[in-house]
Amino acid sequence: MSKLRLAGTIGESIVDGPGLRFVIFAQGCPHHCAGCQNPQTFDPNGGYEEDSEKILKEIKSNPLLQGVTFSGGEPFMQARGFAELAEKIHDMNLNVMVYTGYLFEDLLATDKRDVRNFLQNIDILVDGPFVKEKKNLLLKFKGSENQRIIDVKSSLEKNKIIVVE
Ligand code: SF4
């Protein structure tokens, strides 16, 4: 399996998606949103390289987890590695939630195989950049009002964006 460049991981979180979740922070982000809470993740050469097998072992060791969240940084900068990881996470009967600064429509429009393959391995996608002027602390699982929480499988099936709140 591929290696991933990461900014860090959290073994248990209840604020990065539904239920108890393992969280993986990708290193590298091209969006540079003003007011980003993780500017240390911008540099694609920063962070550290991690073996996907090691991450899977850590996830497997916690039977209480309901899912895994890939956050940023920008996970789609490493679409192939994260797609492989998402596939293995699904094999463990856990769901996969991903944060991206890209819009779902733009990801769908790409002809990059790795990006399309990654999308097909995601259950919930929180899309769009963080917009400081639209920041709202009351929002659940997202930072600004422009972002959407998308049911990816239903959206791909029905060929229209299905937003869940
Ligand atoms: S996409 Fe996310 S990690 Fe990247 S700059 Fe925007 S808020 Fe920060």
Coordinates of N, CA, C and O and ligand atoms in Angstrom, one line a residue:
M1 N 0.8 -1.2 0.0 CA 0.0 0.0 0.0 C 0.9 1.3 0.0 O 2.0 1.2 0.5
S2 N 0.3 2.4 -0.5 CA 1.0 3.6 -0.6 C 1.4 4.2 0.8 O 0.7 3.9 1.7
K3 N 2.4 5.0 0.8 CA 2.6 5.8 2.0 C 1.9 7.1 1.8 O 1.6 7.6 0.7
L4 N 1.6 7.7 3.0 CA 0.8 9.0 3.0 C 1.7 10.0 3.7 O 2.4 9.7 4.6
R5 N 1.5 11.3 3.2 CA 2.2 12.4 4.0 C 1.1 13.0 4.9 O 0.1 13.5 4.4
L6 N 1.4 12.9 6.2 CA 0.4 13.4 7.1 C 0.9 14.5 8.0 O 2.1 14.7 8.2
A7 N -0.1 15.2 8.6 CA 0.2 16.2 9.6 C 0.0 15.6 11.0 O 0.5 16.1 12.0
G8 N -0.8 14.6 11.1 CA -1.1 14.0 12.4 C -2.3 13.1 12.3 O -3.0 13.0 11.3
T9 N -2.6 12.4 13.4 CA -3.8 11.6 13.6 C -4.3 11.8 15.0 O -3.6 12.2 15.9
I10 N -5.6 11.5 15.1 CA -6.3 11.5 16.5 C -7.0 10.2 16.6 O -7.7 9.8 15.7
G11 N -6.7 9.5 17.7 CA -7.2 8.1 17.8 C -8.7 8.1 18.0 O -9.4 7.2 17.6
E12 N -9.3 9.1 18.7 CA -10.7 9.1 19.0 C -11.2 10.6 19.0 O -10.6 11.4 19.7
S13 N -12.2 10.8 18.2 CA -12.8 12.2 18.1 C -14.3 12.0 18.0 O -14.8 11.1 17.3
I14 N -15.0 13.0 18.6 CA -16.5 13.0 18.4 C -16.9 14.3 17.8 O -18.1 14.6 17.6
V15 N -16.0 15.1 17.3 CA -16.3 16.4 16.6 C -16.0 16.4 15.1 O -16.2 17.4 14.5
D16 N -15.5 15.3 14.6 CA -15.1 15.3 13.2 C -16.0 14.4 12.4 O -15.5 13.7 11.5
G17 N -17.3 14.4 12.7 CA -18.2 13.5 12.0 C -19.0 12.7 13.0 O -18.8 12.8 14.2
P18 N -20.0 11.9 12.5 CA -20.9 11.2 13.4 C -20.2 10.0 14.1 O -19.4 9.3 13.5
G19 N -20.5 9.9 15.4 CA -20.0 8.8 16.2 C -18.5 9.0 16.6 O -17.9 10.1 16.4
L20 N -18.0 7.9 17.2 CA -16.6 8.0 17.6 C -15.7 7.7 16.3 O -15.9 6.6 15.7
R21 N -14.7 8.6 16.1 CA -14.0 8.4 14.8 C -12.5 8.6 15.0 O -12.0 9.3 15.8
F22 N -11.8 7.9 14.2 CA -10.3 8.0 14.0 C -10.1 9.1 13.0 O -10.8 9.1 12.0
V23 N -9.2 10.1 13.2 CA -9.1 11.2 12.3 C -7.6 11.3 11.8 O -6.7 11.1 12.5
I24 N -7.5 11.4 10.5 CA -6.2 11.5 9.8 C -6.1 12.8 9.1 O -7.0 13.2 8.3
F25 N -5.1 13.6 9.5 CA -4.9 14.9 8.9 C -3.8 14.8 7.8 O -2.7 14.5 8.0
A26 N -4.3 15.1 6.5 CA -3.4 15.0 5.4 C -2.4 16.3 5.4 O -2.9 17.3 5.8
Q27 N -1.2 16.1 5.0 CA -0.3 17.2 4.9 C -0.3 17.7 3.5 O -0.3 16.9 2.5
G28 N -0.3 19.0 3.3 CA -0.3 19.7 2.0 C -1.7 20.2 1.7 O -2.6 19.4 1.7
C29 N -1.8 21.5 1.4 CA -3.1 22.0 1.0 C -2.8 23.2 0.0 O -2.1 24.2 0.4
P30 N -3.4 23.2 -1.2 CA -3.2 24.3 -2.1 C -4.2 25.4 -1.9 O -4.1 26.5 -2.6
H31 N -5.2 25.3 -1.0 CA -6.3 26.3 -1.0 C -5.9 27.6 -0.2 O -6.4 28.6 -0.5
H32 N -5.1 27.4 0.9 CA -4.7 28.5 1.7 C -5.8 29.5 2.1 O -5.8 30.7 1.9
C33 N -6.9 28.9 2.6 CA -8.1 29.7 3.0 C -7.7 30.7 4.1 O -7.0 30.3 5.1
A34 N -8.1 31.9 4.0 CA -7.9 32.9 5.1 C -8.6 32.4 6.3 O -9.8 32.0 6.3
G35 N -7.9 32.4 7.5 CA -8.5 32.0 8.7 C -8.5 30.5 8.9 O -9.0 30.0 9.9
C36 N -7.8 29.7 8.1 CA -7.6 28.3 8.2 C -7.0 28.0 9.6 O -6.1 28.6 10.1
Q37 N -7.6 26.9 10.3 CA -7.1 26.6 11.6 C -5.9 25.7 11.6 O -5.2 25.4 12.6
N38 N -5.5 25.2 10.4 CA -4.4 24.3 10.3 C -3.3 24.7 9.2 O -3.0 23.9 8.4
P39 N -2.9 26.0 9.3 CA -1.9 26.5 8.3 C -0.6 25.7 8.3 O 0.1 25.7 7.2
Q40 N -0.3 24.9 9.3 CA 0.9 24.1 9.3 C 0.8 22.9 8.3 O 1.8 22.3 8.0
T41 N -0.4 22.7 7.8 CA -0.6 21.6 6.8 C -0.4 22.1 5.4 O -0.5 21.3 4.5
F42 N -0.2 23.4 5.1 CA -0.1 23.9 3.8 C 1.1 23.3 3.0 O 0.9 22.9 1.8
D43 N 2.2 23.1 3.6 CA 3.4 22.7 2.9 C 3.4 21.2 2.5 O 3.4 20.4 3.4
P44 N 3.3 20.9 1.2 CA 3.2 19.5 0.8 C 4.4 18.6 1.2 O 4.4 17.4 1.2
N45 N 5.5 19.3 1.5 CA 6.8 18.6 2.0 C 6.9 18.6 3.5 O 7.9 18.1 4.0
G46 N 6.0 19.2 4.2 CA 6.0 19.2 5.6 C 5.5 17.9 6.2 O 5.3 16.9 5.5
G47 N 5.2 17.9 7.5 CA 4.6 16.8 8.2 C 5.6 15.6 8.2 O 6.8 15.8 8.2
Y48 N 5.0 14.4 8.0 CA 5.8 13.2 8.0 C 5.2 12.1 7.2 O 4.0 12.2 6.9
E49 N 6.0 11.2 6.7 CA 5.5 10.1 5.9 C 5.0 8.9 6.8 O 5.7 8.6 7.7
E50 N 3.9 8.4 6.4 CA 3.3 7.3 7.3 C 2.9 6.1 6.4 O 2.4 6.3 5.3
D51 N 3.1 5.0 7.0 CA 2.8 3.7 6.3 C 1.3 3.5 6.5 O 0.8 3.4 7.7
S52 N 0.5 3.3 5.4 CA -0.9 3.0 5.6 C -1.2 1.8 6.4 O -2.2 1.8 7.1
E53 N -0.4 0.8 6.3 CA -0.6 -0.4 7.1 C -0.6 -0.2 8.6 O -1.4 -0.7 9.3
K54 N 0.3 0.7 9.0 CA 0.4 1.1 10.4 C -0.9 1.8 10.9 O -1.4 1.5 11.9
I55 N -1.4 2.7 10.0 CA -2.6 3.4 10.4 C -3.8 2.4 10.5 O -4.6 2.4 11.4
L56 N -3.9 1.5 9.5 CA -4.9 0.5 9.5 C -4.9 -0.4 10.8 O -5.9 -0.7 11.4
K57 N -3.7 -0.7 11.2 CA -3.5 -1.5 12.5 C -4.1 -0.7 13.7 O -4.7 -1.3 14.5
E58 N -3.7 0.6 13.7 CA -4.2 1.4 14.8 C -5.7 1.5 14.8 O -6.4 1.4 15.9
I59 N -6.3 1.6 13.6 CA -7.8 1.7 13.5 C -8.4 0.4 14.0 O -9.4 0.3 14.8
K60 N -7.8 -0.7 13.5 CA -8.3 -2.1 13.9 C -8.3 -2.3 15.4 O -9.1 -3.1 15.9
S61 N -7.3 -1.7 16.0 CA -7.2 -2.0 17.5 C -8.2 -1.4 18.3 O -8.3 -1.6 19.5
N62 N -9.1 -0.5 17.7 CA -10.1 0.1 18.5 C -11.5 -0.3 18.1 O -12.1 0.2 17.1
P63 N -12.1 -1.3 18.8 CA -13.4 -1.8 18.3 C -14.6 -0.8 18.5 O -15.7 -1.1 18.1
L64 N -14.4 0.3 19.2 CA -15.4 1.2 19.5 C -15.6 2.2 18.3 O -16.6 2.9 18.3
L65 N -14.7 2.3 17.4 CA -14.8 3.3 16.3 C -16.0 3.0 15.4 O -16.3 1.8 15.1
Q66 N -16.6 4.1 14.9 CA -17.7 3.9 14.0 C -17.3 4.4 12.6 O -18.0 4.1 11.6
G67 N -16.2 5.1 12.5 CA -15.8 5.5 11.2 C -14.4 6.2 11.3 O -13.8 6.4 12.4
V68 N -13.9 6.6 10.1 CA -12.7 7.3 10.0 C -12.9 8.6 9.2 O -13.6 8.6 8.1
T69 N -12.3 9.7 9.6 CA -12.4 10.9 8.9 C -11.0 11.3 8.3 O -10.0 11.3 9.1
F70 N -11.0 11.7 7.1 CA -9.7 12.3 6.5 C -9.9 13.8 6.4 O -10.9 14.3 5.8
S71 N -9.1 14.5 7.1 CA -9.2 15.9 7.1 C -7.9 16.6 6.6 O -7.1 15.9 6.1
G72 N -7.8 17.9 6.8 CA -6.7 18.5 6.1 C -5.9 19.5 6.9 O -6.2 19.7 8.1
G73 N -5.1 20.0 5.9 CA -4.7 19.7 4.6 C -5.8 19.3 3.6 O -7.0 19.4 3.9
E74 N -5.3 18.8 2.4 CA -6.2 18.5 1.4 C -6.0 17.0 1.0 O -5.1 16.7 0.3
P75 N -6.9 16.1 1.4 CA -6.8 14.7 1.2 C -6.7 14.4 -0.3 O -6.1 13.4 -0.8
F76 N -7.4 15.2 -1.2 CA -7.4 14.9 -2.6 C -6.0 15.1 -3.3 O -5.8 14.7 -4.4
M77 N -5.1 15.8 -2.6 CA -3.7 15.9 -3.1 C -3.0 14.5 -3.1 O -2.0 14.3 -3.8
Q78 N -3.6 13.6 -2.3 CA -3.0 12.2 -2.3 C -4.1 11.2 -2.5 O -4.4 10.3 -1.8
A79 N -4.9 11.5 -3.6 CA -6.1 10.7 -3.9 C -5.9 9.2 -4.0 O -6.7 8.5 -3.4
R80 N -4.8 8.8 -4.6 CA -4.6 7.4 -4.8 C -4.3 6.7 -3.4 O -5.0 5.7 -3.1
G81 N -3.5 7.3 -2.6 CA -3.2 6.7 -1.3 C -4.4 6.7 -0.4 O -4.7 5.7 0.3
F82 N -5.2 7.8 -0.4 CA -6.3 7.8 0.5 C -7.5 6.9 0.0 O -8.2 6.4 0.8
A83 N -7.6 6.7 -1.4 CA -8.6 5.8 -1.9 C -8.3 4.4 -1.5 O -9.2 3.7 -1.0
E84 N -7.0 4.0 -1.5 CA -6.6 2.7 -1.1 C -7.0 2.5 0.4 O -7.5 1.4 0.8
L85 N -6.6 3.5 1.2 CA -6.9 3.4 2.6 C -8.4 3.3 2.9 O -8.9 2.5 3.7
A86 N -9.2 4.1 2.2 CA -10.7 4.1 2.3 C -11.3 2.7 2.0 O -12.2 2.3 2.7
E87 N -10.7 2.1 1.0 CA -11.2 0.8 0.6 C -11.0 -0.2 1.7 O -11.9 -1.0 2.1
K88 N -9.8 -0.2 2.3 CA -9.5 -1.1 3.5 C -10.3 -0.8 4.7 O -10.7 -1.7 5.4
I89 N -10.6 0.5 4.9 CA -11.5 0.9 6.0 C -12.9 0.4 5.9 O -13.5 -0.1 6.8
H90 N -13.4 0.4 4.6 CA -14.7 -0.1 4.4 C -14.7 -1.6 4.6 O -15.7 -2.2 5.1
D91 N -13.6 -2.3 4.3 CA -13.5 -3.8 4.6 C -13.7 -4.1 6.1 O -14.0 -5.2 6.4
M92 N -13.4 -3.1 6.9 CA -13.6 -3.2 8.4 C -15.0 -2.8 8.8 O -15.3 -2.7 10.0
N93 N -15.9 -2.6 7.8 CA -17.2 -2.1 8.1 C -17.3 -0.8 8.8 O -18.2 -0.5 9.7
L94 N -16.4 0.1 8.6 CA -16.4 1.5 9.1 C -16.7 2.4 7.9 O -16.3 2.1 6.8
N95 N -17.3 3.6 8.3 CA -17.6 4.5 7.2 C -16.5 5.5 7.1 O -15.7 5.7 8.0
V96 N -16.4 6.2 5.9 CA -15.4 7.1 5.6 C -15.9 8.5 5.3 O -16.8 8.7 4.4
M97 N -15.5 9.5 6.1 CA -15.9 10.9 5.8 C -14.6 11.7 5.5 O -13.6 11.5 6.0
V98 N -14.8 12.6 4.5 CA -13.6 13.3 4.0 C -13.9 14.8 3.9 O -15.0 15.2 3.5
Y99 N -13.0 15.6 4.4 CA -13.0 17.1 4.2 C -12.2 17.5 3.0 O -11.0 17.1 2.9
T100 N -12.7 18.3 2.1 CA -12.0 18.8 1.0 C -12.2 20.3 0.8 O -13.4 20.8 1.1
G101 N -11.2 21.0 0.3 CA -11.5 22.4 -0.1 C -12.0 22.6 -1.5 O -12.4 23.7 -1.9
Y102 N -12.0 21.5 -2.2 CA -12.6 21.5 -3.6 C -14.1 21.4 -3.5 O -14.7 20.9 -2.5
L103 N -14.8 21.8 -4.6 CA -16.2 21.6 -4.7 C -16.5 20.2 -5.3 O -15.7 19.8 -6.2
F104 N -17.5 19.6 -4.8 CA -17.9 18.2 -5.3 C -18.0 18.2 -6.8 O -17.5 17.3 -7.5
E105 N -18.7 19.3 -7.4 CA -18.8 19.3 -8.9 C -17.5 19.3 -9.6 O -17.4 18.7 -10.6
D106 N -16.5 20.0 -9.0 CA -15.2 20.1 -9.7 C -14.5 18.8 -9.6 O -13.8 18.4 -10.5
L107 N -14.6 18.1 -8.5 CA -14.0 16.8 -8.3 C -14.6 15.8 -9.3 O -14.0 15.0 -10.0
L108 N -16.0 15.9 -9.5 CA -16.7 15.0 -10.4 C -16.3 15.3 -11.9 O -16.3 14.3 -12.7
A109 N -16.0 16.5 -12.1 CA -15.7 16.9 -13.5 C -14.3 16.5 -14.0 O -14.0 16.5 -15.2
T110 N -13.5 16.1 -13.0 CA -12.1 15.7 -13.4 C -12.0 14.4 -14.1 O -12.9 13.5 -13.8
D111 N -11.0 14.2 -15.0 CA -10.9 12.9 -15.6 C -9.8 12.1 -14.9 O -9.3 11.1 -15.4
K112 N -9.3 12.6 -13.8 CA -8.2 11.9 -13.1 C -8.8 10.7 -12.4 O -9.7 10.8 -11.6
R113 N -8.2 9.5 -12.8 CA -8.8 8.3 -12.3 C -8.7 8.1 -10.8 O -9.6 7.6 -10.2
D114 N -7.6 8.6 -10.2 CA -7.4 8.5 -8.8 C -8.5 9.3 -8.0 O -8.9 8.9 -7.0
V115 N -8.8 10.4 -8.6 CA -9.8 11.3 -7.9 C -11.2 10.6 -8.0 O -11.9 10.5 -7.0
R116 N -11.5 10.1 -9.1 CA -12.8 9.4 -9.3 C -12.9 8.2 -8.4 O -13.9 7.9 -7.8
N117 N -11.8 7.5 -8.4 CA -11.7 6.3 -7.5 C -11.9 6.6 -6.1 O -12.6 5.9 -5.3
F118 N -11.2 7.7 -5.6 CA -11.3 8.1 -4.3 C -12.8 8.5 -3.9 O -13.3 8.1 -2.9
L119 N -13.4 9.3 -4.8 CA -14.8 9.7 -4.6 C -15.7 8.5 -4.4 O -16.6 8.5 -3.5
Q120 N -15.4 7.4 -5.1 CA -16.3 6.2 -5.0 C -16.1 5.5 -3.7 O -16.9 4.6 -3.4
N121 N -15.0 5.8 -3.0 CA -14.8 5.2 -1.7 C -15.1 6.1 -0.5 O -14.6 5.8 0.6
I122 N -15.9 7.1 -0.8 CA -16.2 8.1 0.3 C -17.7 8.0 0.6 O -18.5 7.9 -0.3
D123 N -18.1 8.0 1.9 CA -19.5 8.0 2.3 C -20.0 9.4 2.4 O -21.0 9.8 1.9
I124 N -19.3 10.2 3.2 CA -19.7 11.6 3.4 C -18.6 12.5 3.0 O -17.4 12.3 3.5
L125 N -18.9 13.5 2.3 CA -17.9 14.5 1.9 C -18.3 15.9 2.4 O -19.4 16.3 2.1
V126 N -17.4 16.6 3.1 CA -17.7 18.0 3.4 C -16.9 18.8 2.5 O -15.6 18.7 2.5
D127 N -17.5 19.6 1.6 CA -16.8 20.2 0.5 C -16.7 21.7 0.6 O -17.5 22.3 1.3
G128 N -15.8 22.3 -0.2 CA -15.7 23.7 -0.3 C -14.6 24.3 0.7 O -14.4 23.7 1.8
P129 N -14.1 25.4 0.3 CA -13.1 26.1 1.2 C -13.7 26.6 2.4 O -14.9 26.9 2.5
F130 N -12.9 26.9 3.5 CA -13.3 27.6 4.6 C -13.4 29.1 4.3 O -12.4 29.7 3.8
V131 N -14.6 29.7 4.4 CA -14.7 31.2 4.1 C -15.0 31.9 5.4 O -16.0 31.8 6.1
K132 N -14.0 32.8 5.8 CA -14.0 33.4 7.1 C -15.2 34.2 7.3 O -15.8 34.2 8.4
E133 N -15.7 34.9 6.3 CA -16.9 35.8 6.4 C -18.2 34.9 6.6 O -19.2 35.4 7.1
K134 N -18.1 33.6 6.3 CA -19.3 32.8 6.5 C -19.0 31.8 7.6 O -19.8 30.8 7.8
K135 N -18.1 32.1 8.5 CA -17.8 31.2 9.6 C -19.0 31.2 10.6 O -19.6 32.3 10.8
N136 N -19.3 30.1 11.1 CA -20.4 30.0 12.0 C -20.1 28.8 13.0 O -20.1 27.7 12.7
L137 N -19.9 29.2 14.3 CA -19.5 28.2 15.3 C -20.6 27.3 15.7 O -20.3 26.2 16.3
L138 N -21.8 27.6 15.3 CA -23.0 26.7 15.6 C -23.1 25.5 14.6 O -23.8 24.6 14.9
L139 N -22.4 25.6 13.5 CA -22.5 24.5 12.5 C -21.9 23.2 13.0 O -20.9 23.2 13.7
K140 N -22.6 22.1 12.7 CA -22.1 20.8 13.1 C -21.2 20.3 12.0 O -21.7 20.2 10.9
F141 N -20.0 19.9 12.3 CA -19.1 19.2 11.4 C -18.6 20.1 10.3 O -18.0 19.5 9.3
K142 N -18.9 21.4 10.3 CA -18.3 22.2 9.2 C -18.0 23.6 9.8 O -18.6 24.0 10.8
G143 N -17.1 24.3 9.2 CA -16.6 25.6 9.7 C -17.4 26.8 9.2 O -17.6 27.8 9.9
S144 N -17.8 26.8 7.9 CA -18.4 28.0 7.3 C -19.7 27.6 6.5 O -19.8 26.4 6.1
E145 N -20.6 28.5 6.4 CA -21.9 28.2 5.9 C -21.9 27.7 4.4 O -22.8 27.1 4.0
N146 N -20.9 28.1 3.7 CA -20.8 27.7 2.2 C -20.5 26.2 2.1 O -20.8 25.6 1.0
Q147 N -20.0 25.6 3.1 CA -19.6 24.1 3.0 C -20.9 23.3 3.1 O -21.8 23.6 3.7
R148 N -20.8 22.1 2.4 CA -21.9 21.2 2.3 C -21.5 19.8 2.8 O -20.4 19.4 2.6
I149 N -22.4 19.2 3.5 CA -22.2 17.8 3.9 C -22.9 16.9 2.9 O -24.2 16.9 2.9
I150 N -22.2 16.2 2.1 CA -22.8 15.5 1.0 C -22.7 14.0 1.1 O -21.7 13.4 1.5
D151 N -23.9 13.3 0.9 CA -24.0 11.9 0.8 C -23.5 11.5 -0.5 O -24.2 11.6 -1.5
V152 N -22.2 11.0 -0.6 CA -21.6 10.8 -1.9 C -22.2 9.6 -2.6 O -22.5 9.7 -3.8
K153 N -22.5 8.5 -1.9 CA -23.0 7.4 -2.7 C -24.4 7.7 -3.3 O -24.6 7.4 -4.5
S154 N -25.3 8.3 -2.5 CA -26.6 8.7 -3.1 C -26.4 9.7 -4.2 O -27.1 9.6 -5.2
S155 N -25.5 10.7 -4.0 CA -25.3 11.7 -5.1 C -24.8 11.0 -6.4 O -25.3 11.4 -7.5
L156 N -23.9 10.1 -6.3 CA -23.4 9.4 -7.5 C -24.5 8.6 -8.1 O -24.6 8.6 -9.4
E157 N -25.3 7.9 -7.3 CA -26.4 7.1 -7.8 C -27.4 7.9 -8.5 O -27.9 7.6 -9.6
K158 N -27.8 9.0 -7.9 CA -29.0 9.8 -8.4 C -28.5 10.9 -9.4 O -29.3 11.6 -9.9
N159 N -27.2 11.0 -9.5 CA -26.6 12.0 -10.4 C -27.0 13.5 -10.1 O -27.2 14.3 -10.9
K160 N -27.2 13.7 -8.8 CA -27.5 15.1 -8.3 C -27.0 15.1 -6.8 O -26.9 14.1 -6.2
I161 N -26.7 16.3 -6.4 CA -26.0 16.5 -5.1 C -27.1 16.3 -4.0 O -28.0 17.0 -3.9
I162 N -26.8 15.3 -3.1 CA -27.7 15.0 -2.0 C -27.0 15.5 -0.7 O -26.0 14.9 -0.3
V163 N -27.5 16.6 -0.2 CA -26.9 17.2 1.0 C -27.6 16.6 2.3 O -28.8 16.5 2.3
V164 N -26.8 16.2 3.3 CA -27.3 15.8 4.6 C -27.0 16.8 5.6 O -25.9 17.4 5.6
E165 N -27.8 17.0 6.6 CA -27.5 17.9 7.7 C -27.6 17.2 9.0 O -28.3 16.2 9.1
Ligands
SF4_1 S1 -9.0 23.6 2.6 FE1 -9.0 23.3 4.8 S2 -6.9 22.9 5.4 FE2 -6.9 23.8 3.3 S3 -6.6 26.0 3.7 FE3 -8.8 25.6 3.6 S4 -9.4 25.3 5.7 FE4 -7.2 25.0 5.7

